[in-house]
CSV table of C-alpha atoms in Angstrom, one decimal:
chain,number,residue,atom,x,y,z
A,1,UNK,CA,62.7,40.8,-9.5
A,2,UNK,CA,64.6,38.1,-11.3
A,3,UNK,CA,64.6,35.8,-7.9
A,4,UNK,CA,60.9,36.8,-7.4
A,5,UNK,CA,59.8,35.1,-10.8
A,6,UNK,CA,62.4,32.1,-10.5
A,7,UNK,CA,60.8,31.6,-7.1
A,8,UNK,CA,57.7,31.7,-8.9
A,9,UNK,CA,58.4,29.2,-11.6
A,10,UNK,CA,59.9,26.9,-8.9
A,11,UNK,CA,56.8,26.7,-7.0
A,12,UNK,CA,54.6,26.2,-10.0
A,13,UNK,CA,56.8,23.4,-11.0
A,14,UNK,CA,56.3,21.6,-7.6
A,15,UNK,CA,52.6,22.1,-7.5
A,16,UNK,CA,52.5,20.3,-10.6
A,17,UNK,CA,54.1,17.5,-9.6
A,18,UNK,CA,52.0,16.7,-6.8
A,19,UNK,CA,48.8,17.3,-8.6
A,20,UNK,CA,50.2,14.7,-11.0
A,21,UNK,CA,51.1,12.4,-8.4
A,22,UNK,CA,47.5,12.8,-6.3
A,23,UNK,CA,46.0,11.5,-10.1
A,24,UNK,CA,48.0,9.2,-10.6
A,25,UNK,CA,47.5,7.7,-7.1
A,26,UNK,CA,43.7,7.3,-7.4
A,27,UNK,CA,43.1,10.6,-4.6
A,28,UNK,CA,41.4,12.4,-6.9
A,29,UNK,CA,39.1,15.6,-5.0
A,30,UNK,CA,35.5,14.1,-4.2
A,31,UNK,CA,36.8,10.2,-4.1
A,32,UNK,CA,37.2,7.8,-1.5
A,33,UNK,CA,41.0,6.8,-1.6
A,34,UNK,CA,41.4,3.0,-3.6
A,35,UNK,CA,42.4,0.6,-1.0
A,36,UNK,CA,42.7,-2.3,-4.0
A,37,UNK,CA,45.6,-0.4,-5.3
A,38,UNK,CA,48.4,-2.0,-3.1
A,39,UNK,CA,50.6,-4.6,-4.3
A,40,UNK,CA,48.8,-8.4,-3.4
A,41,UNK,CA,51.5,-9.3,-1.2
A,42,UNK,CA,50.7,-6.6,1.0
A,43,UNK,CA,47.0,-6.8,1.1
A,44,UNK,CA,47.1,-10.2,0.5
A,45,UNK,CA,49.7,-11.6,3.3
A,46,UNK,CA,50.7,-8.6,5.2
A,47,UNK,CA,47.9,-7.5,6.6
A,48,UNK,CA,45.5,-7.2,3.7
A,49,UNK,CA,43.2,-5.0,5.2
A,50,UNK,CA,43.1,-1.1,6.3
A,51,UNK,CA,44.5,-0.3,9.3
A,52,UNK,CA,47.3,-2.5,11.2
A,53,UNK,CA,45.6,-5.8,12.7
A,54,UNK,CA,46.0,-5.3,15.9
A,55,UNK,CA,43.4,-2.6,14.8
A,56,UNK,CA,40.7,-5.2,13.7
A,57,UNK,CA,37.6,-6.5,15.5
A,58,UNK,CA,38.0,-9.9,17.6
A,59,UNK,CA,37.5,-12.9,15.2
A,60,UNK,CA,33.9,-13.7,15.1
A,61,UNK,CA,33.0,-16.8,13.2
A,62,UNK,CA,35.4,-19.8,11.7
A,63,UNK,CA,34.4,-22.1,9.0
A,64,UNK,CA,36.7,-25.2,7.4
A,65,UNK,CA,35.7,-26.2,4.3
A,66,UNK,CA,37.4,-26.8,0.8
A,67,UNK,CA,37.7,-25.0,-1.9
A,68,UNK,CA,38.4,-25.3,-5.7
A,69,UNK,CA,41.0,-24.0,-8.4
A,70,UNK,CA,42.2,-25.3,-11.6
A,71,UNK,CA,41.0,-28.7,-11.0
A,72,UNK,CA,42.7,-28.6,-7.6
A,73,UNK,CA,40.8,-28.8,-4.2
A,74,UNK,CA,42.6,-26.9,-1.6
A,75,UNK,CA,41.2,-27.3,2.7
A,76,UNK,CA,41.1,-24.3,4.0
A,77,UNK,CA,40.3,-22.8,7.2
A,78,UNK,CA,38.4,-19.0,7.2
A,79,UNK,CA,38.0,-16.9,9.7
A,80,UNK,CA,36.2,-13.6,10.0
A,81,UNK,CA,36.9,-10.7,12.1
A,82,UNK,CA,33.7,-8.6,12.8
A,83,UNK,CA,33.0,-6.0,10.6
A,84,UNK,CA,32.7,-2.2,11.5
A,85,UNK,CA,31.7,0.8,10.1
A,86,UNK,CA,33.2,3.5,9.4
A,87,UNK,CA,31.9,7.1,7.5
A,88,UNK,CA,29.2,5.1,5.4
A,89,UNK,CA,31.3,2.1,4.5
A,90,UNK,CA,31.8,-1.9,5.9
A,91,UNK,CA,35.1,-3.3,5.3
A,92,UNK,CA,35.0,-7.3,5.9
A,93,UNK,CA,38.4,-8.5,6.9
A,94,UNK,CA,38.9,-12.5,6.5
A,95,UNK,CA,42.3,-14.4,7.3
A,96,UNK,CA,42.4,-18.0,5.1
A,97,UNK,CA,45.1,-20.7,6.3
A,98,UNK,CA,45.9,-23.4,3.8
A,99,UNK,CA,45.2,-26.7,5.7
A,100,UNK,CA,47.2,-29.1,3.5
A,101,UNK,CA,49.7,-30.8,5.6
A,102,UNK,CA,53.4,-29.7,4.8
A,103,UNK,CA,54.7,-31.3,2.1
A,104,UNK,CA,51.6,-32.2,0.0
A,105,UNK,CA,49.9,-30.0,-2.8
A,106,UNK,CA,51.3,-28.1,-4.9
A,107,UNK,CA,54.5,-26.6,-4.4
A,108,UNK,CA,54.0,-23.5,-4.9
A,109,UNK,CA,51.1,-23.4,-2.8
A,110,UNK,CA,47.6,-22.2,-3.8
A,111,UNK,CA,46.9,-19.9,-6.5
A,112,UNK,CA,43.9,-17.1,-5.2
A,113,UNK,CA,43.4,-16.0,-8.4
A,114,UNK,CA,39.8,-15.8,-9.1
A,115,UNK,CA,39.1,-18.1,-6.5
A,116,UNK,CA,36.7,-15.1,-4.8
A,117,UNK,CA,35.7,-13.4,-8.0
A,118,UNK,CA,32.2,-14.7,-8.2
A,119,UNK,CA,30.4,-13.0,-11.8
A,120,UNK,CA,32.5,-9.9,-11.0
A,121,UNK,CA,35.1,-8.7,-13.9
A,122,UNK,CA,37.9,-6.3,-13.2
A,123,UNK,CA,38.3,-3.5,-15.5
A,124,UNK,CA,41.8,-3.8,-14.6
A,125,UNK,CA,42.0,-7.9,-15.5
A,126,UNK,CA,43.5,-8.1,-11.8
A,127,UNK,CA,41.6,-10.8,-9.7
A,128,UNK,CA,40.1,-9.5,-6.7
A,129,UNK,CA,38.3,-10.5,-3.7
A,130,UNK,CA,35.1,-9.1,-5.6
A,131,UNK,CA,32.2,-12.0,-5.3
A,132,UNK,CA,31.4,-11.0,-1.9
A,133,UNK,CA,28.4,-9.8,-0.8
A,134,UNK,CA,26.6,-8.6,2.2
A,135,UNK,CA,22.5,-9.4,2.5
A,136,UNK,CA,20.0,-7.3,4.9
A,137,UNK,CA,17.8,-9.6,5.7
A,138,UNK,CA,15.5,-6.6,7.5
A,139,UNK,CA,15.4,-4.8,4.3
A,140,UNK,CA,15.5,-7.2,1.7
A,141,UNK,CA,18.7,-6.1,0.5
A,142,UNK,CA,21.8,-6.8,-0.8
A,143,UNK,CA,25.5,-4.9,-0.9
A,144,UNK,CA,27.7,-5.8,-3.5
A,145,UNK,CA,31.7,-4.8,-3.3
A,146,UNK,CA,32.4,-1.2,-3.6
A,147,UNK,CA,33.8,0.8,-6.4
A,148,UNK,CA,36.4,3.7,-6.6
A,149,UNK,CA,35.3,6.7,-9.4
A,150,UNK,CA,37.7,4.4,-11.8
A,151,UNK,CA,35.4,1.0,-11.2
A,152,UNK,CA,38.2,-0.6,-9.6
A,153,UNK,CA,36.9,-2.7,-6.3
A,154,UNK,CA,37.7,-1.4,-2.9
A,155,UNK,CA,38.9,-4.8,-2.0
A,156,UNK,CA,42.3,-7.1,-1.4
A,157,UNK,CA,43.8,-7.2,-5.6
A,158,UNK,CA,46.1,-8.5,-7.6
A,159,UNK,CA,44.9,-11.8,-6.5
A,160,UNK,CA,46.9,-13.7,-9.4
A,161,UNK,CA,50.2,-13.3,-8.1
A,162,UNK,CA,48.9,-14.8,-4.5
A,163,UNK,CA,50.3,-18.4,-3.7
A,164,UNK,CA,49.4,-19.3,-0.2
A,165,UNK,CA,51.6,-22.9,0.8
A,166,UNK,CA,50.4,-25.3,3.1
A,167,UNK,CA,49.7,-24.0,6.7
A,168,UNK,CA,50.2,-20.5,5.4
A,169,UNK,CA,47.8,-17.9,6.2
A,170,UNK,CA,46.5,-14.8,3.5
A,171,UNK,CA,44.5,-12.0,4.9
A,172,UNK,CA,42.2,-10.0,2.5
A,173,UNK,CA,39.8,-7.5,2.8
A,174,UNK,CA,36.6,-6.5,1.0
A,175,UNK,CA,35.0,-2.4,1.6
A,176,UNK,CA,31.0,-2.2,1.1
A,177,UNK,CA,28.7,0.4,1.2
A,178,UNK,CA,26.9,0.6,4.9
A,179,UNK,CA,23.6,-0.7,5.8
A,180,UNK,CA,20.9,1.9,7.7
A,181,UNK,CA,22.3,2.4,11.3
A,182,UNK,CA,19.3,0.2,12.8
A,183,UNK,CA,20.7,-2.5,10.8
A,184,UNK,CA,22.7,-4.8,13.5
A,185,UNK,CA,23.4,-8.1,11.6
A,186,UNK,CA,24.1,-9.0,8.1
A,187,UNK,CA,24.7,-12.2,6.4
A,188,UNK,CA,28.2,-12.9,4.0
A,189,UNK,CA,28.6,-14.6,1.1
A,190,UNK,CA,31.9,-15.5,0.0
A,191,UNK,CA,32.2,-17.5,-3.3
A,192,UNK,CA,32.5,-21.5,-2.4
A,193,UNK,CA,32.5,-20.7,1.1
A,194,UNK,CA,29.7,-21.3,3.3
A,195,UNK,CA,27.5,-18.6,4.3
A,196,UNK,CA,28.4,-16.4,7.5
A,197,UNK,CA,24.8,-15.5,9.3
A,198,UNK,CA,23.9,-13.3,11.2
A,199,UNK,CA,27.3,-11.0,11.5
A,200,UNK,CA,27.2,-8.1,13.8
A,201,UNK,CA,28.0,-5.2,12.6
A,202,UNK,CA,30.5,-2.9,15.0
């Protein structure tokens, strides 16, 4: 009998340790997991996105252009793999490569920071690649960066602590709610970059 209740006790004490840790993790019951919650360098520059990228859609569109932050102006080259859907949600997945020449610029390379952020606010004051948004033009609509049940963006995070040095590449990744099924093309808006139209959906 003794054994049977220290058995018992044992048990209980593991089940409460991983309800704890599925809390603490963000997988509560009835959620979509958080895939902001990484640490930047790893959704920022290694990989950035869900799913290995091997995974990922061919590239569909390129832009060069030049960007801004803290008073510096930083050439950059953006591509964009296609998007796909997947169980109700779009996740955009872009890879950026710092064009300043080597040796020139800062550094310590460019800051992301809030580069991306748009009007959007963290509730977690972590920058994220949160300005995006998606526009159906057959519906007159727009989709705006999706949120976990705790408000935090399902989207590349921690943005601060990104430095991306000349000819160095970042990949980051932005989840949105789906568009109807008959809905084959959206435009993107990234924040300061130009406008991606007319992007198939997969």
């Amino acid at each position: 009998m003794r054994t049977t209740v220290q058995l018992s006790k044992v048990l209980t004490a593991i089940t409460l340790a991983l309800t704890a840790t599925l809390v603490t993790s963000g997988c509560g019951l009835g959620s979509k997991p958080d895939q902001g919650q990484a640490a930047a360098g790893e959704k920022a520059t290694g990989g950035g996105a869900p799913g290995k990228p091997d995974e990922r859609a061919p590239v569909v569109a390129t832009v060069e252009t030049q960007v801004s932050h803290a008073g510096h102006v930083v050439p950059l080259k953006v591509e964009l793999f296609g998007p796909r859907r997947d169980e109700g949600f779009v996740t955009v997945n872009v890879r950026l490569t710092n064009l300043t020449p080597e040796g020139q610029g800062n550094s310590s390379g460019w800051q992301i920071d809030n580069t991306f952020a748009g009007q959007t606010r963290s509730v977690d004051n972590k920058q994220a690649f949160s300005g995006l948004y998606l526009l159906d033009r057959k519906n007159h609509k727009q989709y705006l960066v999706a949120r976990n049940a705790n408000e935090e963006f399902l989207a590349s995070t921690n943005l601060e602590a990104v430095f991306v040095k000349p000819q160095q590449t970042a990949d980051l990744f932005a989840t949105f709610g789906a568009p109807p099924a008959d809905v084959t093309a959206v435009d993107l808006t990234i924040p300061q970059i130009p406008v991606f139209e007319n992007v198939p959906l997969g």
